[in-house]
Amino acid sequence: MKIFLNDNELDVTLENEKTVGEVLTALEAECENNDATIIMIEVDGTEYPAEKIDELYARSIDSTEKVSVHTLSVSDIATRFKELLPLLEKLCAGFENVPLLLQSGKEKEVSALLEAFANMFDNMCHVISLSALFPEKFAAFEADGDPIAKFMNQFAPFLQELTNALETKDMVLVGDLAEYELKPRLETLYKSISEAEF
């Protein structure tokens, strides 16, 4: 049986393991020792969601050709947070100029900024959800005194206002929201991530 970890074949010799479950248990223990967790398991080309993992535990390794697992580590998540910093910096600078851009008729530039913001926000929420896999490592990650997930909730009312302002083409309100509500929160987020010690 071949075992792959994050698409790399492991050079291991199975000795006492008789079932796929025993192999997975050993892999999970190794992951825990390295601040990582298994996020995907594929056996002989079939991906097994969490609710079907029990089916694998009794499966004989003799009837299995390939086990492939994908992991996620604390350092992977920390890296994903840090990778958001350049975009956050760009958004902070851009949102400060939204009122001026709108007055100059540069709606396309504002649209591009808002699209970049939406992508950043989605990515940020995704990384936060992944960080929940390691509560002991990320519990102290805060922004403005709030846990990071709670801080992100502060954006909700302004996002709704922004959506309404765009629908009604109230560009003055779009500019105000970008400069006075979203930009300061993005700056806080930038500072929190850049100073975080994951």
PDB file of C-alpha atoms in Angstrom:
ATOM      1  CA  MET A   1       0.000   0.000   0.000  1.00  0.00           C
ATOM      2  CA  LYS A   2       1.274   3.475  -0.894  1.00  0.00           C
ATOM      3  CA  ILE A   3       0.747   6.377   1.491  1.00  0.00           C
ATOM      4  CA  PHE A   4       0.766   9.988   0.320  1.00  0.00           C
ATOM      5  CA  LEU A   5       0.899  13.078   2.525  1.00  0.00           C
ATOM      6  CA  ASN A   6       0.008  16.346   0.782  1.00  0.00           C
ATOM      7  CA  ASP A   7       0.666  14.662  -2.608  1.00  0.00           C
ATOM      8  CA  ASN A   8       4.118  13.418  -1.583  1.00  0.00           C
ATOM      9  CA  GLU A   9       4.664   9.682  -1.241  1.00  0.00           C
ATOM     10  CA  LEU A  10       5.921   8.703   2.203  1.00  0.00           C
ATOM     11  CA  ASP A  11       8.817   6.311   2.486  1.00  0.00           C
ATOM     12  CA  VAL A  12       7.356   4.140   5.255  1.00  0.00           C
ATOM     13  CA  THR A  13       7.277   0.445   5.947  1.00  0.00           C
ATOM     14  CA  LEU A  14       4.107  -0.894   7.499  1.00  0.00           C
ATOM     15  CA  GLU A  15       4.896  -3.387  10.243  1.00  0.00           C
ATOM     16  CA  ASN A  16       2.034  -4.164  12.622  1.00  0.00           C
ATOM     17  CA  GLU A  17      -0.731  -2.194  10.905  1.00  0.00           C
ATOM     18  CA  LYS A  18      -3.495  -4.399   9.529  1.00  0.00           C
ATOM     19  CA  THR A  19      -6.215  -1.829   8.757  1.00  0.00           C
ATOM     20  CA  VAL A  20      -6.459   1.573   7.112  1.00  0.00           C
ATOM     21  CA  GLY A  21      -7.755   2.852  10.457  1.00  0.00           C
ATOM     22  CA  GLU A  22      -4.503   1.941  12.179  1.00  0.00           C
ATOM     23  CA  VAL A  23      -2.537   3.764   9.481  1.00  0.00           C
ATOM     24  CA  LEU A  24      -4.760   6.856   9.797  1.00  0.00           C
ATOM     25  CA  THR A  25      -4.475   6.805  13.597  1.00  0.00           C
ATOM     26  CA  ALA A  26      -0.670   6.782  13.314  1.00  0.00           C
ATOM     27  CA  LEU A  27      -0.766   9.634  10.780  1.00  0.00           C
ATOM     28  CA  GLU A  28      -3.095  11.700  12.960  1.00  0.00           C
ATOM     29  CA  ALA A  29      -0.815  11.192  15.990  1.00  0.00           C
ATOM     30  CA  GLU A  30       2.149  12.377  13.914  1.00  0.00           C
ATOM     31  CA  CYS A  31       0.138  15.402  12.772  1.00  0.00           C
ATOM     32  CA  GLU A  32      -0.722  16.331  16.360  1.00  0.00           C
ATOM     33  CA  ASN A  33       2.970  16.194  17.252  1.00  0.00           C
ATOM     34  CA  ASN A  34       3.605  18.733  14.488  1.00  0.00           C
ATOM     35  CA  ASP A  35       0.710  21.158  15.185  1.00  0.00           C
ATOM     36  CA  ALA A  36      -1.239  19.857  12.185  1.00  0.00           C
ATOM     37  CA  THR A  37      -4.468  18.018  11.474  1.00  0.00           C
ATOM     38  CA  ILE A  38      -5.814  15.872   8.656  1.00  0.00           C
ATOM     39  CA  ILE A  39      -8.380  17.739   6.574  1.00  0.00           C
ATOM     40  CA  MET A  40      -8.916  15.289   3.701  1.00  0.00           C
ATOM     41  CA  ILE A  41      -8.621  11.526   3.256  1.00  0.00           C
ATOM     42  CA  GLU A  42      -8.725   9.738  -0.078  1.00  0.00           C
ATOM     43  CA  VAL A  43      -8.476   5.964  -0.405  1.00  0.00           C
ATOM     44  CA  ASP A  44      -8.033   4.331  -3.800  1.00  0.00           C
ATOM     45  CA  GLY A  45      -9.267   7.463  -5.535  1.00  0.00           C
ATOM     46  CA  THR A  46     -12.362   7.988  -3.358  1.00  0.00           C
ATOM     47  CA  GLU A  47     -12.541  10.938  -0.977  1.00  0.00           C
ATOM     48  CA  TYR A  48     -14.080  10.107   2.378  1.00  0.00           C
ATOM     49  CA  PRO A  49     -15.927  12.884   4.214  1.00  0.00           C
ATOM     50  CA  ALA A  50     -15.739  12.939   8.008  1.00  0.00           C
ATOM     51  CA  GLU A  51     -19.056  11.110   8.456  1.00  0.00           C
ATOM     52  CA  LYS A  52     -17.806   8.130   6.420  1.00  0.00           C
ATOM     53  CA  ILE A  53     -14.383   7.728   8.034  1.00  0.00           C
ATOM     54  CA  ASP A  54     -15.639   4.829  10.189  1.00  0.00           C
ATOM     55  CA  GLU A  55     -15.954   2.752   7.003  1.00  0.00           C
ATOM     56  CA  LEU A  56     -12.196   2.987   6.571  1.00  0.00           C
ATOM     57  CA  TYR A  57     -11.166   1.904  10.029  1.00  0.00           C
ATOM     58  CA  ALA A  58     -11.939  -1.777   9.483  1.00  0.00           C
ATOM     59  CA  ARG A  59     -10.708  -1.865   5.893  1.00  0.00           C
ATOM     60  CA  SER A  60      -7.732  -4.160   5.408  1.00  0.00           C
ATOM     61  CA  ILE A  61      -4.518  -2.646   4.095  1.00  0.00           C
ATOM     62  CA  ASP A  62      -4.184  -5.756   1.912  1.00  0.00           C
ATOM     63  CA  SER A  63      -7.230  -4.651  -0.105  1.00  0.00           C
ATOM     64  CA  THR A  64      -6.036  -1.032  -0.334  1.00  0.00           C
ATOM     65  CA  GLU A  65      -3.588   0.317  -2.894  1.00  0.00           C
ATOM     66  CA  LYS A  66      -3.295   3.985  -1.966  1.00  0.00           C
ATOM     67  CA  VAL A  67      -4.100   6.215   0.996  1.00  0.00           C
ATOM     68  CA  SER A  68      -3.711   9.949   0.427  1.00  0.00           C
ATOM     69  CA  VAL A  69      -4.157  12.488   3.198  1.00  0.00           C
ATOM     70  CA  HIS A  70      -3.978  16.254   3.143  1.00  0.00           C
ATOM     71  CA  THR A  71      -3.089  18.167   6.260  1.00  0.00           C
ATOM     72  CA  LEU A  72      -3.277  21.701   7.532  1.00  0.00           C
ATOM     73  CA  SER A  73      -0.858  23.052  10.098  1.00  0.00           C
ATOM     74  CA  VAL A  74      -0.744  26.030  12.431  1.00  0.00           C
ATOM     75  CA  SER A  75       2.071  27.484  10.329  1.00  0.00           C
ATOM     76  CA  ASP A  76      -0.051  27.066   7.144  1.00  0.00           C
ATOM     77  CA  ILE A  77      -2.824  29.131   8.725  1.00  0.00           C
ATOM     78  CA  ALA A  78      -0.401  31.741  10.071  1.00  0.00           C
ATOM     79  CA  THR A  79       1.070  32.044   6.578  1.00  0.00           C
ATOM     80  CA  ARG A  80      -2.394  32.510   5.069  1.00  0.00           C
ATOM     81  CA  PHE A  81      -3.135  35.303   7.520  1.00  0.00           C
ATOM     82  CA  LYS A  82       0.192  37.014   6.736  1.00  0.00           C
ATOM     83  CA  GLU A  83      -0.409  36.660   2.980  1.00  0.00           C
ATOM     84  CA  LEU A  84      -3.417  38.962   3.363  1.00  0.00           C
ATOM     85  CA  LEU A  85      -1.255  41.857   4.598  1.00  0.00           C
ATOM     86  CA  PRO A  86      -0.249  43.319   1.182  1.00  0.00           C
ATOM     87  CA  LEU A  87      -3.877  43.359   0.038  1.00  0.00           C
ATOM     88  CA  LEU A  88      -5.024  44.912   3.316  1.00  0.00           C
ATOM     89  CA  GLU A  89      -2.368  47.616   2.947  1.00  0.00           C
ATOM     90  CA  LYS A  90      -3.503  48.313  -0.615  1.00  0.00           C
ATOM     91  CA  LEU A  91      -7.157  48.453   0.451  1.00  0.00           C
ATOM     92  CA  CYS A  92      -6.416  50.875   3.301  1.00  0.00           C
ATOM     93  CA  ALA A  93      -4.676  53.250   0.905  1.00  0.00           C
ATOM     94  CA  GLY A  94      -7.364  52.782  -1.739  1.00  0.00           C
ATOM     95  CA  PHE A  95     -10.351  53.258   0.561  1.00  0.00           C
ATOM     96  CA  GLU A  96      -8.961  56.568   1.768  1.00  0.00           C
ATOM     97  CA  ASN A  97      -9.133  57.789  -1.839  1.00  0.00           C
ATOM     98  CA  VAL A  98     -12.598  56.458  -2.712  1.00  0.00           C
ATOM     99  CA  PRO A  99     -14.378  59.813  -2.270  1.00  0.00           C
ATOM    100  CA  LEU A 100     -11.795  61.533  -4.509  1.00  0.00           C
ATOM    101  CA  LEU A 101     -11.957  58.727  -7.085  1.00  0.00           C
ATOM    102  CA  LEU A 102     -15.755  59.005  -7.210  1.00  0.00           C
ATOM    103  CA  GLN A 103     -15.608  62.801  -7.572  1.00  0.00           C
ATOM    104  CA  SER A 104     -13.174  62.312 -10.451  1.00  0.00           C
ATOM    105  CA  GLY A 105     -15.518  59.903 -12.201  1.00  0.00           C
ATOM    106  CA  LYS A 106     -13.247  56.884 -11.640  1.00  0.00           C
ATOM    107  CA  GLU A 107     -16.003  54.414 -10.765  1.00  0.00           C
ATOM    108  CA  LYS A 108     -14.093  51.539 -12.391  1.00  0.00           C
ATOM    109  CA  GLU A 109     -11.206  51.972  -9.952  1.00  0.00           C
ATOM    110  CA  VAL A 110     -13.674  52.034  -7.052  1.00  0.00           C
ATOM    111  CA  SER A 111     -15.360  48.879  -8.401  1.00  0.00           C
ATOM    112  CA  ALA A 112     -11.968  47.146  -8.590  1.00  0.00           C
ATOM    113  CA  LEU A 113     -11.229  48.167  -4.985  1.00  0.00           C
ATOM    114  CA  LEU A 114     -14.596  46.885  -3.789  1.00  0.00           C
ATOM    115  CA  GLU A 115     -14.074  43.594  -5.636  1.00  0.00           C
ATOM    116  CA  ALA A 116     -10.609  43.216  -4.048  1.00  0.00           C
ATOM    117  CA  PHE A 117     -12.179  43.964  -0.666  1.00  0.00           C
ATOM    118  CA  ALA A 118     -14.861  41.293  -1.202  1.00  0.00           C
ATOM    119  CA  ASN A 119     -12.194  38.718  -2.110  1.00  0.00           C
ATOM    120  CA  MET A 120     -10.069  39.660   0.896  1.00  0.00           C
ATOM    121  CA  PHE A 121     -13.094  39.435   3.181  1.00  0.00           C
ATOM    122  CA  ASP A 122     -14.008  35.954   1.876  1.00  0.00           C
ATOM    123  CA  ASN A 123     -10.412  34.776   2.258  1.00  0.00           C
ATOM    124  CA  MET A 124     -10.171  36.234   5.744  1.00  0.00           C
ATOM    125  CA  CYS A 125     -13.365  34.500   6.875  1.00  0.00           C
ATOM    126  CA  HIS A 126     -12.135  31.214   5.382  1.00  0.00           C
ATOM    127  CA  VAL A 127      -8.783  31.423   7.178  1.00  0.00           C
ATOM    128  CA  ILE A 128     -10.551  32.309  10.443  1.00  0.00           C
ATOM    129  CA  SER A 129     -12.758  29.229  10.076  1.00  0.00           C
ATOM    130  CA  LEU A 130      -9.634  27.105   9.503  1.00  0.00           C
ATOM    131  CA  SER A 131      -7.969  28.619  12.567  1.00  0.00           C
ATOM    132  CA  ALA A 132     -10.865  27.228  14.635  1.00  0.00           C
ATOM    133  CA  LEU A 133      -9.282  23.778  14.073  1.00  0.00           C
ATOM    134  CA  PHE A 134      -6.519  24.919  16.454  1.00  0.00           C
ATOM    135  CA  PRO A 135      -8.332  26.854  19.188  1.00  0.00           C
ATOM    136  CA  GLU A 136      -5.411  26.568  21.622  1.00  0.00           C
ATOM    137  CA  LYS A 137      -3.100  28.270  19.097  1.00  0.00           C
ATOM    138  CA  PHE A 138      -5.404  31.015  17.798  1.00  0.00           C
ATOM    139  CA  ALA A 139      -7.669  31.771  20.779  1.00  0.00           C
ATOM    140  CA  ALA A 140      -5.558  34.793  21.695  1.00  0.00           C
ATOM    141  CA  PHE A 141      -5.711  36.284  18.186  1.00  0.00           C
ATOM    142  CA  GLU A 142      -7.694  39.485  18.614  1.00  0.00           C
ATOM    143  CA  ALA A 143      -8.404  42.751  16.876  1.00  0.00           C
ATOM    144  CA  ASP A 144      -9.369  45.830  18.858  1.00  0.00           C
ATOM    145  CA  GLY A 145      -9.816  43.692  21.998  1.00  0.00           C
ATOM    146  CA  ASP A 146     -12.248  41.243  20.377  1.00  0.00           C
ATOM    147  CA  PRO A 147     -11.633  37.701  19.179  1.00  0.00           C
ATOM    148  CA  ILE A 148     -10.914  37.954  15.461  1.00  0.00           C
ATOM    149  CA  ALA A 149     -14.193  36.295  14.379  1.00  0.00           C
ATOM    150  CA  LYS A 150     -16.207  38.737  16.518  1.00  0.00           C
ATOM    151  CA  PHE A 151     -14.214  41.658  15.136  1.00  0.00           C
ATOM    152  CA  MET A 152     -15.052  40.596  11.574  1.00  0.00           C
ATOM    153  CA  ASN A 153     -18.746  40.709  12.496  1.00  0.00           C
ATOM    154  CA  GLN A 154     -18.349  44.470  12.985  1.00  0.00           C
ATOM    155  CA  PHE A 155     -18.161  44.800   9.206  1.00  0.00           C
ATOM    156  CA  ALA A 156     -21.683  43.402   8.684  1.00  0.00           C
ATOM    157  CA  PRO A 157     -23.820  46.554   9.135  1.00  0.00           C
ATOM    158  CA  PHE A 158     -21.459  48.618   6.975  1.00  0.00           C
ATOM    159  CA  LEU A 159     -21.408  45.990   4.239  1.00  0.00           C
ATOM    160  CA  GLN A 160     -25.200  46.094   4.163  1.00  0.00           C
ATOM    161  CA  GLU A 161     -25.155  49.908   4.010  1.00  0.00           C
ATOM    162  CA  LEU A 162     -22.551  49.743   1.250  1.00  0.00           C
ATOM    163  CA  THR A 163     -24.670  47.299  -0.754  1.00  0.00           C
ATOM    164  CA  ASN A 164     -27.715  49.558  -0.394  1.00  0.00           C
ATOM    165  CA  ALA A 165     -25.679  52.652  -1.340  1.00  0.00           C
ATOM    166  CA  LEU A 166     -24.372  50.952  -4.477  1.00  0.00           C
ATOM    167  CA  GLU A 167     -27.873  49.817  -5.462  1.00  0.00           C
ATOM    168  CA  THR A 168     -29.266  53.345  -5.061  1.00  0.00           C
ATOM    169  CA  LYS A 169     -26.117  54.862  -6.619  1.00  0.00           C
ATOM    170  CA  ASP A 170     -25.550  57.006  -3.519  1.00  0.00           C
ATOM    171  CA  MET A 171     -21.864  57.582  -4.231  1.00  0.00           C
ATOM    172  CA  VAL A 172     -21.424  60.090  -1.405  1.00  0.00           C
ATOM    173  CA  LEU A 173     -22.431  57.380   1.068  1.00  0.00           C
ATOM    174  CA  VAL A 174     -20.183  54.836  -0.691  1.00  0.00           C
ATOM    175  CA  GLY A 175     -17.241  57.215  -0.245  1.00  0.00           C
ATOM    176  CA  ASP A 176     -18.077  57.929   3.393  1.00  0.00           C
ATOM    177  CA  LEU A 177     -18.442  54.254   4.263  1.00  0.00           C
ATOM    178  CA  ALA A 178     -15.162  53.364   2.551  1.00  0.00           C
ATOM    179  CA  GLU A 179     -13.171  56.161   4.160  1.00  0.00           C
ATOM    180  CA  TYR A 180     -14.700  56.450   7.632  1.00  0.00           C
ATOM    181  CA  GLU A 181     -16.066  52.988   8.452  1.00  0.00           C
ATOM    182  CA  LEU A 182     -14.267  50.313   6.438  1.00  0.00           C
ATOM    183  CA  LYS A 183     -10.771  51.829   6.215  1.00  0.00           C
ATOM    184  CA  PRO A 184     -10.255  52.184  10.012  1.00  0.00           C
ATOM    185  CA  ARG A 185     -11.383  48.585  10.544  1.00  0.00           C
ATOM    186  CA  LEU A 186      -9.064  47.363   7.797  1.00  0.00           C
ATOM    187  CA  GLU A 187      -6.206  49.265   9.442  1.00  0.00           C
ATOM    188  CA  THR A 188      -7.002  47.580  12.758  1.00  0.00           C
ATOM    189  CA  LEU A 189      -7.088  44.208  11.012  1.00  0.00           C
ATOM    190  CA  TYR A 190      -3.748  44.919   9.326  1.00  0.00           C
ATOM    191  CA  LYS A 191      -2.154  45.904  12.636  1.00  0.00           C
ATOM    192  CA  SER A 192      -3.541  42.829  14.418  1.00  0.00           C
ATOM    193  CA  ILE A 193      -2.272  40.388  11.799  1.00  0.00           C
ATOM    194  CA  SER A 194       1.126  42.056  11.435  1.00  0.00           C
ATOM    195  CA  GLU A 195       1.665  42.014  15.226  1.00  0.00           C
ATOM    196  CA  ALA A 196       0.224  38.544  15.845  1.00  0.00           C
ATOM    197  CA  GLU A 197       2.567  35.877  17.139  1.00  0.00           C
ATOM    198  CA  PHE A 198       1.031  32.659  15.903  1.00  0.00           C
TER     199      PHE A 198
END
